Amino acid sequence: MSGANVWTRSRERMKRLPELFAQCGPEATAYGKCVTATTSSKEELRKDLCIREFEALKTCILSAAKKTVK
């Protein structure tokens, strides 16, 4: 496997991210609001504080990616 092929495939997947996020607007908004609310009082973001919102966003993006596989 060539290193160039790995970077080409990765670059192609990264180019699709904005489209996938656009399909998951409500989930992305919920996650963003959770992160903002958690860190607004100068508290550092800690792992798993917004796990439900993150998992919902992750599930949505994976689902959208499967629908748009070329």
mmCIF file as Biopython writes it, N, C-alpha, C and O atoms, coordinates in Angstrom:
data_model
#
loop_
_atom_site.group_PDB
_atom_site.id
_atom_site.type_symbol
_atom_site.label_atom_id
_atom_site.label_alt_id
_atom_site.label_comp_id
_atom_site.label_asym_id
_atom_site.label_entity_id
_atom_site.label_seq_id
_atom_site.pdbx_PDB_ins_code
_atom_site.Cartn_x
_atom_site.Cartn_y
_atom_site.Cartn_z
_atom_site.occupancy
_atom_site.B_iso_or_equiv
_atom_site.auth_seq_id
_atom_site.auth_asym_id
_atom_site.pdbx_PDB_model_num
ATOM 1   N N  . MET A ? 1  ? 0.853   -1.183 0.000  1.0 0.0 1  A 1 
ATOM 2   C CA . MET A ? 1  ? 0.000   0.000  0.000  1.0 0.0 1  A 1 
ATOM 3   C C  . MET A ? 1  ? 0.892   1.238  0.000  1.0 0.0 1  A 1 
ATOM 4   O O  . MET A ? 1  ? 1.813   1.366  0.806  1.0 0.0 1  A 1 
ATOM 5   N N  . SER A ? 2  ? 0.601   2.113  -0.897 1.0 0.0 2  A 1 
ATOM 6   C CA . SER A ? 2  ? 1.395   3.324  -1.042 1.0 0.0 2  A 1 
ATOM 7   C C  . SER A ? 2  ? 0.952   4.378  -0.046 1.0 0.0 2  A 1 
ATOM 8   O O  . SER A ? 2  ? -0.241  4.513  0.227  1.0 0.0 2  A 1 
ATOM 9   N N  . GLY A ? 3  ? 1.888   5.115  0.491  1.0 0.0 3  A 1 
ATOM 10  C CA . GLY A ? 3  ? 1.571   6.197  1.411  1.0 0.0 3  A 1 
ATOM 11  C C  . GLY A ? 3  ? 0.746   7.285  0.753  1.0 0.0 3  A 1 
ATOM 12  O O  . GLY A ? 3  ? -0.100  7.899  1.402  1.0 0.0 3  A 1 
ATOM 13  N N  . ALA A ? 4  ? 0.980   7.530  -0.522 1.0 0.0 4  A 1 
ATOM 14  C CA . ALA A ? 4  ? 0.229   8.555  -1.246 1.0 0.0 4  A 1 
ATOM 15  C C  . ALA A ? 4  ? -1.245  8.190  -1.328 1.0 0.0 4  A 1 
ATOM 16  O O  . ALA A ? 4  ? -2.103  9.067  -1.222 1.0 0.0 4  A 1 
ATOM 17  N N  . ASN A ? 5  ? -1.552  6.912  -1.515 1.0 0.0 5  A 1 
ATOM 18  C CA . ASN A ? 5  ? -2.945  6.476  -1.585 1.0 0.0 5  A 1 
ATOM 19  C C  . ASN A ? 5  ? -3.674  6.697  -0.268 1.0 0.0 5  A 1 
ATOM 20  O O  . ASN A ? 5  ? -4.850  7.062  -0.255 1.0 0.0 5  A 1 
ATOM 21  N N  . VAL A ? 6  ? -2.985  6.481  0.821  1.0 0.0 6  A 1 
ATOM 22  C CA . VAL A ? 6  ? -3.584  6.693  2.141  1.0 0.0 6  A 1 
ATOM 23  C C  . VAL A ? 6  ? -3.964  8.153  2.299  1.0 0.0 6  A 1 
ATOM 24  O O  . VAL A ? 6  ? -5.065  8.461  2.756  1.0 0.0 6  A 1 
ATOM 25  N N  . TRP A ? 7  ? -3.065  9.058  1.928  1.0 0.0 7  A 1 
ATOM 26  C CA . TRP A ? 7  ? -3.349  10.482 2.061  1.0 0.0 7  A 1 
ATOM 27  C C  . TRP A ? 7  ? -4.454  10.918 1.117  1.0 0.0 7  A 1 
ATOM 28  O O  . TRP A ? 7  ? -5.257  11.782 1.469  1.0 0.0 7  A 1 
ATOM 29  N N  . THR A ? 8  ? -4.513  10.350 -0.049 1.0 0.0 8  A 1 
ATOM 30  C CA . THR A ? 8  ? -5.561  10.700 -1.005 1.0 0.0 8  A 1 
ATOM 31  C C  . THR A ? 8  ? -6.926  10.293 -0.466 1.0 0.0 8  A 1 
ATOM 32  O O  . THR A ? 8  ? -7.878  11.070 -0.537 1.0 0.0 8  A 1 
ATOM 33  N N  . ARG A ? 9  ? -7.026  9.088  0.068  1.0 0.0 9  A 1 
ATOM 34  C CA . ARG A ? 9  ? -8.303  8.626  0.638  1.0 0.0 9  A 1 
ATOM 35  C C  . ARG A ? 9  ? -8.695  9.465  1.846  1.0 0.0 9  A 1 
ATOM 36  O O  . ARG A ? 9  ? -9.866  9.809  2.006  1.0 0.0 9  A 1 
ATOM 37  N N  . SER A ? 10 ? -7.735  9.795  2.694  1.0 0.0 10 A 1 
ATOM 38  C CA . SER A ? 10 ? -8.021  10.615 3.869  1.0 0.0 10 A 1 
ATOM 39  C C  . SER A ? 10 ? -8.492  12.000 3.457  1.0 0.0 10 A 1 
ATOM 40  O O  . SER A ? 10 ? -9.438  12.536 4.034  1.0 0.0 10 A 1 
ATOM 41  N N  . ARG A ? 11 ? -7.845  12.568 2.476  1.0 0.0 11 A 1 
ATOM 42  C CA . ARG A ? 11 ? -8.208  13.895 1.993  1.0 0.0 11 A 1 
ATOM 43  C C  . ARG A ? 11 ? -9.636  13.886 1.429  1.0 0.0 11 A 1 
ATOM 44  O O  . ARG A ? 11 ? -10.398 14.826 1.656  1.0 0.0 11 A 1 
ATOM 45  N N  . GLU A ? 12 ? -9.992  12.842 0.707  1.0 0.0 12 A 1 
ATOM 46  C CA . GLU A ? 12 ? -11.339 12.729 0.143  1.0 0.0 12 A 1 
ATOM 47  C C  . GLU A ? 12 ? -12.387 12.626 1.254  1.0 0.0 12 A 1 
ATOM 48  O O  . GLU A ? 12 ? -13.456 13.229 1.156  1.0 0.0 12 A 1 
ATOM 49  N N  . ARG A ? 13 ? -12.087 11.874 2.294  1.0 0.0 13 A 1 
ATOM 50  C CA . ARG A ? 13 ? -13.031 11.760 3.420  1.0 0.0 13 A 1 
ATOM 51  C C  . ARG A ? 13 ? -13.179 13.091 4.135  1.0 0.0 13 A 1 
ATOM 52  O O  . ARG A ? 13 ? -14.284 13.462 4.532  1.0 0.0 13 A 1 
ATOM 53  N N  . MET A ? 14 ? -12.085 13.810 4.301  1.0 0.0 14 A 1 
ATOM 54  C CA . MET A ? 14 ? -12.142 15.109 4.977  1.0 0.0 14 A 1 
ATOM 55  C C  . MET A ? 14 ? -12.947 16.122 4.172  1.0 0.0 14 A 1 
ATOM 56  O O  . MET A ? 14 ? -13.628 16.968 4.750  1.0 0.0 14 A 1 
ATOM 57  N N  . LYS A ? 15 ? -12.876 16.046 2.854  1.0 0.0 15 A 1 
ATOM 58  C CA . LYS A ? 15 ? -13.646 16.952 2.010  1.0 0.0 15 A 1 
ATOM 59  C C  . LYS A ? 15 ? -15.145 16.739 2.173  1.0 0.0 15 A 1 
ATOM 60  O O  . LYS A ? 15 ? -15.926 17.660 1.935  1.0 0.0 15 A 1 
ATOM 61  N N  . ARG A ? 16 ? -15.557 15.547 2.572  1.0 0.0 16 A 1 
ATOM 62  C CA . ARG A ? 16 ? -16.976 15.237 2.740  1.0 0.0 16 A 1 
ATOM 63  C C  . ARG A ? 16 ? -17.531 15.686 4.084  1.0 0.0 16 A 1 
ATOM 64  O O  . ARG A ? 16 ? -18.749 15.746 4.253  1.0 0.0 16 A 1 
ATOM 65  N N  . LEU A ? 17 ? -16.674 15.998 5.037  1.0 0.0 17 A 1 
ATOM 66  C CA . LEU A ? 17 ? -17.138 16.342 6.382  1.0 0.0 17 A 1 
ATOM 67  C C  . LEU A ? 17 ? -18.136 17.504 6.425  1.0 0.0 17 A 1 
ATOM 68  O O  . LEU A ? 17 ? -19.153 17.378 7.108  1.0 0.0 17 A 1 
ATOM 69  N N  . PRO A ? 18 ? -17.908 18.615 5.743  1.0 0.0 18 A 1 
ATOM 70  C CA . PRO A ? 18 ? -18.896 19.701 5.807  1.0 0.0 18 A 1 
ATOM 71  C C  . PRO A ? 18 ? -20.285 19.260 5.336  1.0 0.0 18 A 1 
ATOM 72  O O  . PRO A ? 18 ? -21.295 19.663 5.914  1.0 0.0 18 A 1 
ATOM 73  N N  . GLU A ? 19 ? -20.333 18.445 4.302  1.0 0.0 19 A 1 
ATOM 74  C CA . GLU A ? 19 ? -21.608 17.936 3.800  1.0 0.0 19 A 1 
ATOM 75  C C  . GLU A ? 19 ? -22.281 17.041 4.853  1.0 0.0 19 A 1 
ATOM 76  O O  . GLU A ? 19 ? -23.492 17.116 5.058  1.0 0.0 19 A 1 
ATOM 77  N N  . LEU A ? 20 ? -21.500 16.216 5.501  1.0 0.0 20 A 1 
ATOM 78  C CA . LEU A ? 20 ? -22.053 15.321 6.515  1.0 0.0 20 A 1 
ATOM 79  C C  . LEU A ? 20 ? -22.558 16.107 7.721  1.0 0.0 20 A 1 
ATOM 80  O O  . LEU A ? 20 ? -23.623 15.801 8.258  1.0 0.0 20 A 1 
ATOM 81  N N  . PHE A ? 21 ? -21.802 17.119 8.150  1.0 0.0 21 A 1 
ATOM 82  C CA . PHE A ? 21 ? -22.251 17.959 9.259  1.0 0.0 21 A 1 
ATOM 83  C C  . PHE A ? 21 ? -23.524 18.694 8.903  1.0 0.0 21 A 1 
ATOM 84  O O  . PHE A ? 21 ? -24.392 18.878 9.756  1.0 0.0 21 A 1 
ATOM 85  N N  . ALA A ? 22 ? -23.650 19.117 7.654  1.0 0.0 22 A 1 
ATOM 86  C CA . ALA A ? 22 ? -24.852 19.829 7.218  1.0 0.0 22 A 1 
ATOM 87  C C  . ALA A ? 22 ? -26.087 18.935 7.324  1.0 0.0 22 A 1 
ATOM 88  O O  . ALA A ? 22 ? -27.188 19.423 7.579  1.0 0.0 22 A 1 
ATOM 89  N N  . GLN A ? 23 ? -25.905 17.645 7.132  1.0 0.0 23 A 1 
ATOM 90  C CA . GLN A ? 23 ? -27.014 16.702 7.244  1.0 0.0 23 A 1 
ATOM 91  C C  . GLN A ? 23 ? -27.366 16.399 8.699  1.0 0.0 23 A 1 
ATOM 92  O O  . GLN A ? 23 ? -28.404 15.798 8.975  1.0 0.0 23 A 1 
ATOM 93  N N  . CYS A ? 24 ? -26.513 16.808 9.618  1.0 0.0 24 A 1 
ATOM 94  C CA . CYS A ? 24 ? -26.708 16.504 11.041 1.0 0.0 24 A 1 
ATOM 95  C C  . CYS A ? 24 ? -26.801 17.788 11.861 1.0 0.0 24 A 1 
ATOM 96  O O  . CYS A ? 24 ? -26.259 17.868 12.963 1.0 0.0 24 A 1 
ATOM 97  N N  . GLY A ? 25 ? -27.484 18.782 11.326 1.0 0.0 25 A 1 
ATOM 98  C CA . GLY A ? 25 ? -27.587 20.085 11.979 1.0 0.0 25 A 1 
ATOM 99  C C  . GLY A ? 25 ? -28.101 20.053 13.402 1.0 0.0 25 A 1 
ATOM 100 O O  . GLY A ? 25 ? -27.466 20.623 14.290 1.0 0.0 25 A 1 
ATOM 101 N N  . PRO A ? 26 ? -29.232 19.405 13.653 1.0 0.0 26 A 1 
ATOM 102 C CA . PRO A ? 26 ? -29.752 19.394 15.032 1.0 0.0 26 A 1 
ATOM 103 C C  . PRO A ? 26 ? -28.804 18.730 16.034 1.0 0.0 26 A 1 
ATOM 104 O O  . PRO A ? 26 ? -28.663 19.193 17.166 1.0 0.0 26 A 1 
ATOM 105 N N  . GLU A ? 27 ? -28.166 17.654 15.613 1.0 0.0 27 A 1 
ATOM 106 C CA . GLU A ? 27 ? -27.238 16.952 16.500 1.0 0.0 27 A 1 
ATOM 107 C C  . GLU A ? 27 ? -25.988 17.792 16.760 1.0 0.0 27 A 1 
ATOM 108 O O  . GLU A ? 27 ? -25.485 17.844 17.882 1.0 0.0 27 A 1 
ATOM 109 N N  . ALA A ? 28 ? -25.493 18.451 15.705 1.0 0.0 28 A 1 
ATOM 110 C CA . ALA A ? 28 ? -24.313 19.307 15.859 1.0 0.0 28 A 1 
ATOM 111 C C  . ALA A ? 28 ? -24.630 20.489 16.764 1.0 0.0 28 A 1 
ATOM 112 O O  . ALA A ? 28 ? -23.804 20.885 17.587 1.0 0.0 28 A 1 
ATOM 113 N N  . THR A ? 29 ? -25.819 21.051 16.615 1.0 0.0 29 A 1 
ATOM 114 C CA . THR A ? 29 ? -26.236 22.174 17.453 1.0 0.0 29 A 1 
ATOM 115 C C  . THR A ? 29 ? -26.337 21.758 18.914 1.0 0.0 29 A 1 
ATOM 116 O O  . THR A ? 29 ? -25.882 22.478 19.803 1.0 0.0 29 A 1 
ATOM 117 N N  . ALA A ? 30 ? -26.931 20.600 19.158 1.0 0.0 30 A 1 
ATOM 118 C CA . ALA A ? 30 ? -27.069 20.117 20.531 1.0 0.0 30 A 1 
ATOM 119 C C  . ALA A ? 30 ? -25.705 19.887 21.176 1.0 0.0 30 A 1 
ATOM 120 O O  . ALA A ? 30 ? -25.496 20.232 22.338 1.0 0.0 30 A 1 
ATOM 121 N N  . TYR A ? 31 ? -24.790 19.309 20.424 1.0 0.0 31 A 1 
ATOM 122 C CA . TYR A ? 31 ? -23.442 19.073 20.952 1.0 0.0 31 A 1 
ATOM 123 C C  . TYR A ? 31 ? -22.726 20.392 21.224 1.0 0.0 31 A 1 
ATOM 124 O O  . TYR A ? 31 ? -22.095 20.559 22.268 1.0 0.0 31 A 1 
ATOM 125 N N  . GLY A ? 32 ? -22.823 21.316 20.293 1.0 0.0 32 A 1 
ATOM 126 C CA . GLY A ? 32 ? -22.195 22.631 20.474 1.0 0.0 32 A 1 
ATOM 127 C C  . GLY A ? 32 ? -22.742 23.375 21.677 1.0 0.0 32 A 1 
ATOM 128 O O  . GLY A ? 32 ? -21.987 24.000 22.423 1.0 0.0 32 A 1 
ATOM 129 N N  . LYS A ? 33 ? -24.059 23.309 21.870 1.0 0.0 33 A 1 
ATOM 130 C CA . LYS A ? 33 ? -24.672 23.963 23.026 1.0 0.0 33 A 1 
ATOM 131 C C  . LYS A ? 33 ? -24.211 23.324 24.324 1.0 0.0 33 A 1 
ATOM 132 O O  . LYS A ? 33 ? -23.974 24.019 25.312 1.0 0.0 33 A 1 
ATOM 133 N N  . CYS A ? 34 ? -24.085 22.013 24.326 1.0 0.0 34 A 1 
ATOM 134 C CA . CYS A ? 34 ? -23.621 21.319 25.529 1.0 0.0 34 A 1 
ATOM 135 C C  . CYS A ? 34 ? -22.187 21.727 25.871 1.0 0.0 34 A 1 
ATOM 136 O O  . CYS A ? 34 ? -21.878 22.013 27.028 1.0 0.0 34 A 1 
ATOM 137 N N  . VAL A ? 35 ? -21.324 21.754 24.874 1.0 0.0 35 A 1 
ATOM 138 C CA . VAL A ? 35 ? -19.926 22.140 25.102 1.0 0.0 35 A 1 
ATOM 139 C C  . VAL A ? 35 ? -19.858 23.577 25.598 1.0 0.0 35 A 1 
ATOM 140 O O  . VAL A ? 35 ? -19.122 23.882 26.537 1.0 0.0 35 A 1 
ATOM 141 N N  . THR A ? 36 ? -20.633 24.463 24.960 1.0 0.0 36 A 1 
ATOM 142 C CA . THR A ? 36 ? -20.633 25.873 25.356 1.0 0.0 36 A 1 
ATOM 143 C C  . THR A ? 36 ? -21.137 26.037 26.785 1.0 0.0 36 A 1 
ATOM 144 O O  . THR A ? 36 ? -20.536 26.764 27.576 1.0 0.0 36 A 1 
ATOM 145 N N  . ALA A ? 37 ? -22.226 25.372 27.118 1.0 0.0 37 A 1 
ATOM 146 C CA . ALA A ? 37 ? -22.792 25.471 28.461 1.0 0.0 37 A 1 
ATOM 147 C C  . ALA A ? 37 ? -21.833 24.914 29.511 1.0 0.0 37 A 1 
ATOM 148 O O  . ALA A ? 37 ? -21.744 25.435 30.623 1.0 0.0 37 A 1 
ATOM 149 N N  . THR A ? 38 ? -21.130 23.866 29.152 1.0 0.0 38 A 1 
ATOM 150 C CA . THR A ? 38 ? -20.222 23.219 30.092 1.0 0.0 38 A 1 
ATOM 151 C C  . THR A ? 38 ? -18.993 24.077 30.372 1.0 0.0 38 A 1 
ATOM 152 O O  . THR A ? 38 ? -18.451 24.049 31.477 1.0 0.0 38 A 1 
ATOM 153 N N  . THR A ? 39 ? -18.557 24.835 29.378 1.0 0.0 39 A 1 
ATOM 154 C CA . THR A ? 39 ? -17.314 25.595 29.529 1.0 0.0 39 A 1 
ATOM 155 C C  . THR A ? 39 ? -17.547 27.085 29.761 1.0 0.0 39 A 1 
ATOM 156 O O  . THR A ? 39 ? -16.582 27.844 29.840 1.0 0.0 39 A 1 
ATOM 157 N N  . SER A ? 40 ? -18.789 27.520 29.870 1.0 0.0 40 A 1 
ATOM 158 C CA . SER A ? 40 ? -19.058 28.954 29.987 1.0 0.0 40 A 1 
ATOM 159 C C  . SER A ? 40 ? -18.650 29.538 31.330 1.0 0.0 40 A 1 
ATOM 160 O O  . SER A ? 40 ? -18.423 30.744 31.428 1.0 0.0 40 A 1 
ATOM 161 N N  . SER A ? 41 ? -18.552 28.728 32.347 1.0 0.0 41 A 1 
ATOM 162 C CA . SER A ? 41 ? -18.178 29.244 33.660 1.0 0.0 41 A 1 
ATOM 163 C C  . SER A ? 41 ? -16.686 29.041 33.945 1.0 0.0 41 A 1 
ATOM 164 O O  . SER A ? 41 ? -16.285 28.791 35.082 1.0 0.0 41 A 1 
ATOM 165 N N  . LYS A ? 42 ? -15.880 29.154 32.891 1.0 0.0 42 A 1 
ATOM 166 C CA . LYS A ? 42 ? -14.423 29.004 32.986 1.0 0.0 42 A 1 
ATOM 167 C C  . LYS A ? 42 ? -13.997 27.619 33.446 1.0 0.0 42 A 1 
ATOM 168 O O  . LYS A ? 42 ? -12.850 27.407 33.839 1.0 0.0 42 A 1 
ATOM 169 N N  . GLU A ? 43 ? -14.928 26.685 33.395 1.0 0.0 43 A 1 
ATOM 170 C CA . GLU A ? 43 ? -14.615 25.299 33.719 1.0 0.0 43 A 1 
ATOM 171 C C  . GLU A ? 43 ? -14.054 24.640 32.469 1.0 0.0 43 A 1 
ATOM 172 O O  . GLU A ? 43 ? -14.540 24.888 31.366 1.0 0.0 43 A 1 
ATOM 173 N N  . GLU A ? 44 ? -13.052 23.815 32.627 1.0 0.0 44 A 1 
ATOM 174 C CA . GLU A ? 44 ? -12.480 23.127 31.482 1.0 0.0 44 A 1 
ATOM 175 C C  . GLU A ? 44 ? -13.408 22.000 31.046 1.0 0.0 44 A 1 
ATOM 176 O O  . GLU A ? 44 ? -14.067 21.357 31.864 1.0 0.0 44 A 1 
ATOM 177 N N  . LEU A ? 45 ? -13.441 21.783 29.756 1.0 0.0 45 A 1 
ATOM 178 C CA . LEU A ? 45 ? -14.219 20.678 29.215 1.0 0.0 45 A 1 
ATOM 179 C C  . LEU A ? 45 ? -13.555 19.377 29.628 1.0 0.0 45 A 1 
ATOM 180 O O  . LEU A ? 45 ? -12.354 19.184 29.437 1.0 0.0 45 A 1 
ATOM 181 N N  . ARG A ? 46 ? -14.347 18.503 30.188 1.0 0.0 46 A 1 
ATOM 182 C CA . ARG A ? 46 ? -13.816 17.209 30.603 1.0 0.0 46 A 1 
ATOM 183 C C  . ARG A ? 46 ? -14.458 16.110 29.782 1.0 0.0 46 A 1 
ATOM 184 O O  . ARG A ? 46 ? -15.570 16.254 29.276 1.0 0.0 46 A 1 
ATOM 185 N N  . LYS A ? 47 ? -13.749 15.033 29.664 1.0 0.0 47 A 1 
ATOM 186 C CA . LYS A ? 47 ? -14.230 13.888 28.897 1.0 0.0 47 A 1 
ATOM 187 C C  . LYS A ? 47 ? -15.583 13.414 29.440 1.0 0.0 47 A 1 
ATOM 188 O O  . LYS A ? 47 ? -15.805 13.365 30.650 1.0 0.0 47 A 1 
ATOM 189 N N  . ASP A ? 48 ? -16.455 13.076 28.533 1.0 0.0 48 A 1 
ATOM 190 C CA . ASP A ? 48 ? -17.760 12.472 28.820 1.0 0.0 48 A 1 
ATOM 191 C C  . ASP A ? 48 ? -18.805 13.421 29.402 1.0 0.0 48 A 1 
ATOM 192 O O  . ASP A ? 48 ? -19.871 12.957 29.805 1.0 0.0 48 A 1 
ATOM 193 N N  . LEU A ? 49 ? -18.544 14.737 29.465 1.0 0.0 49 A 1 
ATOM 194 C CA . LEU A ? 49 ? -19.567 15.649 29.954 1.0 0.0 49 A 1 
ATOM 195 C C  . LEU A ? 49 ? -20.716 15.772 28.961 1.0 0.0 49 A 1 
ATOM 196 O O  . LEU A ? 49 ? -21.863 15.968 29.362 1.0 0.0 49 A 1 
ATOM 197 N N  . CYS A ? 50 ? -20.422 15.660 27.691 1.0 0.0 50 A 1 
ATOM 198 C CA . CYS A ? 50 ? -21.440 15.776 26.645 1.0 0.0 50 A 1 
ATOM 199 C C  . CYS A ? 50 ? -21.506 14.490 25.821 1.0 0.0 50 A 1 
ATOM 200 O O  . CYS A ? 50 ? -21.708 14.536 24.607 1.0 0.0 50 A 1 
ATOM 201 N N  . ILE A ? 51 ? -21.338 13.368 26.469 1.0 0.0 51 A 1 
ATOM 202 C CA . ILE A ? 51 ? -21.236 12.087 25.770 1.0 0.0 51 A 1 
ATOM 203 C C  . ILE A ? 51 ? -22.517 11.750 25.001 1.0 0.0 51 A 1 
ATOM 204 O O  . ILE A ? 51 ? -22.435 11.245 23.881 1.0 0.0 51 A 1 
ATOM 205 N N  . ARG A ? 52 ? -23.685 12.014 25.566 1.0 0.0 52 A 1 
ATOM 206 C CA . ARG A ? 52 ? -24.933 11.693 24.859 1.0 0.0 52 A 1 
ATOM 207 C C  . ARG A ? 52 ? -25.037 12.487 23.566 1.0 0.0 52 A 1 
ATOM 208 O O  . ARG A ? 52 ? -25.387 11.939 22.521 1.0 0.0 52 A 1 
ATOM 209 N N  . GLU A ? 53 ? -24.734 13.774 23.637 1.0 0.0 53 A 1 
ATOM 210 C CA . GLU A ? 53 ? -24.807 14.624 22.459 1.0 0.0 53 A 1 
ATOM 211 C C  . GLU A ? 53 ? -23.758 14.222 21.428 1.0 0.0 53 A 1 
ATOM 212 O O  . GLU A ? 53 ? -24.029 14.216 20.227 1.0 0.0 53 A 1 
ATOM 213 N N  . PHE A ? 54 ? -22.550 13.883 21.906 1.0 0.0 54 A 1 
ATOM 214 C CA . PHE A ? 54 ? -21.494 13.462 20.995 1.0 0.0 54 A 1 
ATOM 215 C C  . PHE A ? 54 ? -21.861 12.157 20.293 1.0 0.0 54 A 1 
ATOM 216 O O  . PHE A ? 54 ? -21.666 12.021 19.086 1.0 0.0 54 A 1 
ATOM 217 N N  . GLU A ? 55 ? -22.383 11.218 21.038 1.0 0.0 55 A 1 
ATOM 218 C CA . GLU A ? 55 ? -22.763 9.928  20.450 1.0 0.0 55 A 1 
ATOM 219 C C  . GLU A ? 55 ? -23.876 10.106 19.418 1.0 0.0 55 A 1 
ATOM 220 O O  . GLU A ? 55 ? -23.869 9.446  18.379 1.0 0.0 55 A 1 
ATOM 221 N N  . ALA A ? 56 ? -24.833 10.997 19.700 1.0 0.0 56 A 1 
ATOM 222 C CA . ALA A ? 56 ? -25.901 11.270 18.733 1.0 0.0 56 A 1 
ATOM 223 C C  . ALA A ? 56 ? -25.319 11.870 17.454 1.0 0.0 56 A 1 
ATOM 224 O O  . ALA A ? 56 ? -25.721 11.493 16.353 1.0 0.0 56 A 1 
ATOM 225 N N  . LEU A ? 57 ? -24.385 12.793 17.591 1.0 0.0 57 A 1 
ATOM 226 C CA . LEU A ? 57 ? -23.740 13.412 16.427 1.0 0.0 57 A 1 
ATOM 227 C C  . LEU A ? 57 ? -22.930 12.377 15.656 1.0 0.0 57 A 1 
ATOM 228 O O  . LEU A ? 57 ? -22.997 12.326 14.428 1.0 0.0 57 A 1 
ATOM 229 N N  . LYS A ? 58 ? -22.184 11.571 16.352 1.0 0.0 58 A 1 
ATOM 230 C CA . LYS A ? 58 ? -21.373 10.530 15.727 1.0 0.0 58 A 1 
ATOM 231 C C  . LYS A ? 58 ? -22.250 9.552  14.949 1.0 0.0 58 A 1 
ATOM 232 O O  . LYS A ? 58 ? -21.932 9.199  13.813 1.0 0.0 58 A 1 
ATOM 233 N N  . THR A ? 59 ? -23.343 9.117  15.555 1.0 0.0 59 A 1 
ATOM 234 C CA . THR A ? 59 ? -24.260 8.190  14.896 1.0 0.0 59 A 1 
ATOM 235 C C  . THR A ? 59 ? -24.844 8.811  13.631 1.0 0.0 59 A 1 
ATOM 236 O O  . THR A ? 59 ? -24.942 8.153  12.595 1.0 0.0 59 A 1 
ATOM 237 N N  . CYS A ? 60 ? -25.230 10.075 13.723 1.0 0.0 60 A 1 
ATOM 238 C CA . CYS A ? 60 ? -25.788 10.777 12.574 1.0 0.0 60 A 1 
ATOM 239 C C  . CYS A ? 60 ? -24.770 10.891 11.440 1.0 0.0 60 A 1 
ATOM 240 O O  . CYS A ? 60 ? -25.102 10.638 10.282 1.0 0.0 60 A 1 
ATOM 241 N N  . ILE A ? 61 ? -23.551 11.265 11.762 1.0 0.0 61 A 1 
ATOM 242 C CA . ILE A ? 61 ? -22.518 11.428 10.729 1.0 0.0 61 A 1 
ATOM 243 C C  . ILE A ? 61 ? -22.197 10.086 10.076 1.0 0.0 61 A 1 
ATOM 244 O O  . ILE A ? 61 ? -22.043 10.012 8.857  1.0 0.0 61 A 1 
ATOM 245 N N  . LEU A ? 62 ? -22.096 9.035  10.872 1.0 0.0 62 A 1 
ATOM 246 C CA . LEU A ? 62 ? -21.813 7.714  10.303 1.0 0.0 62 A 1 
ATOM 247 C C  . LEU A ? 62 ? -22.958 7.268  9.408  1.0 0.0 62 A 1 
ATOM 248 O O  . LEU A ? 62 ? -22.729 6.697  8.342  1.0 0.0 62 A 1 
ATOM 249 N N  . SER A ? 63 ? -24.166 7.521  9.827  1.0 0.0 63 A 1 
ATOM 250 C CA . SER A ? 63 ? -25.335 7.160  9.026  1.0 0.0 63 A 1 
ATOM 251 C C  . SER A ? 63 ? -25.350 7.952  7.716  1.0 0.0 63 A 1 
ATOM 252 O O  . SER A ? 63 ? -25.596 7.384  6.652  1.0 0.0 63 A 1 
ATOM 253 N N  . ALA A ? 64 ? -25.091 9.247  7.786  1.0 0.0 64 A 1 
ATOM 254 C CA . ALA A ? 64 ? -25.055 10.083 6.591  1.0 0.0 64 A 1 
ATOM 255 C C  . ALA A ? 64 ? -23.927 9.628  5.658  1.0 0.0 64 A 1 
ATOM 256 O O  . ALA A ? 64 ? -24.094 9.642  4.439  1.0 0.0 64 A 1 
ATOM 257 N N  . ALA A ? 65 ? -22.789 9.228  6.217  1.0 0.0 65 A 1 
ATOM 258 C CA . ALA A ? 65 ? -21.664 8.785  5.404  1.0 0.0 65 A 1 
ATOM 259 C C  . ALA A ? 65 ? -22.006 7.507  4.661  1.0 0.0 65 A 1 
ATOM 260 O O  . ALA A ? 65 ? -21.623 7.339  3.502  1.0 0.0 65 A 1 
ATOM 261 N N  . LYS A ? 66 ? -22.719 6.609  5.314  1.0 0.0 66 A 1 
ATOM 262 C CA . LYS A ? 66 ? -23.105 5.350  4.663  1.0 0.0 66 A 1 
ATOM 263 C C  . LYS A ? 66 ? -24.079 5.603  3.515  1.0 0.0 66 A 1 
ATOM 264 O O  . LYS A ? 66 ? -24.053 4.893  2.510  1.0 0.0 66 A 1 
ATOM 265 N N  . LYS A ? 67 ? -24.933 6.609  3.663  1.0 0.0 67 A 1 
ATOM 266 C CA . LYS A ? 67 ? -25.901 6.923  2.612  1.0 0.0 67 A 1 
ATOM 267 C C  . LYS A ? 67 ? -25.248 7.545  1.392  1.0 0.0 67 A 1 
ATOM 268 O O  . LYS A ? 67 ? -25.759 7.421  0.279  1.0 0.0 67 A 1 
ATOM 269 N N  . THR A ? 68 ? -24.109 8.219  1.597  1.0 0.0 68 A 1 
ATOM 270 C CA . THR A ? 68 ? -23.475 8.949  0.496  1.0 0.0 68 A 1 
ATOM 271 C C  . THR A ? 68 ? -22.230 8.274  -0.042 1.0 0.0 68 A 1 
ATOM 272 O O  . THR A ? 68 ? -21.459 8.897  -0.772 1.0 0.0 68 A 1 
ATOM 273 N N  . VAL A ? 69 ? -22.017 7.005  0.306  1.0 0.0 69 A 1 
ATOM 274 C CA . VAL A ? 69 ? -20.836 6.285  -0.195 1.0 0.0 69 A 1 
ATOM 275 C C  . VAL A ? 69 ? -20.961 6.156  -1.703 1.0 0.0 69 A 1 
ATOM 276 O O  . VAL A ? 69 ? -22.003 5.776  -2.237 1.0 0.0 69 A 1 
ATOM 277 N N  . LYS A ? 70 ? -19.864 6.485  -2.368 1.0 0.0 70 A 1 
ATOM 278 C CA . LYS A ? 70 ? -19.868 6.443  -3.835 1.0 0.0 70 A 1 
ATOM 279 C C  . LYS A ? 70 ? -19.443 5.088  -4.341 1.0 0.0 70 A 1 
ATOM 280 O O  . LYS A ? 70 ? -19.388 4.870  -5.551 1.0 0.0 70 A 1 
#
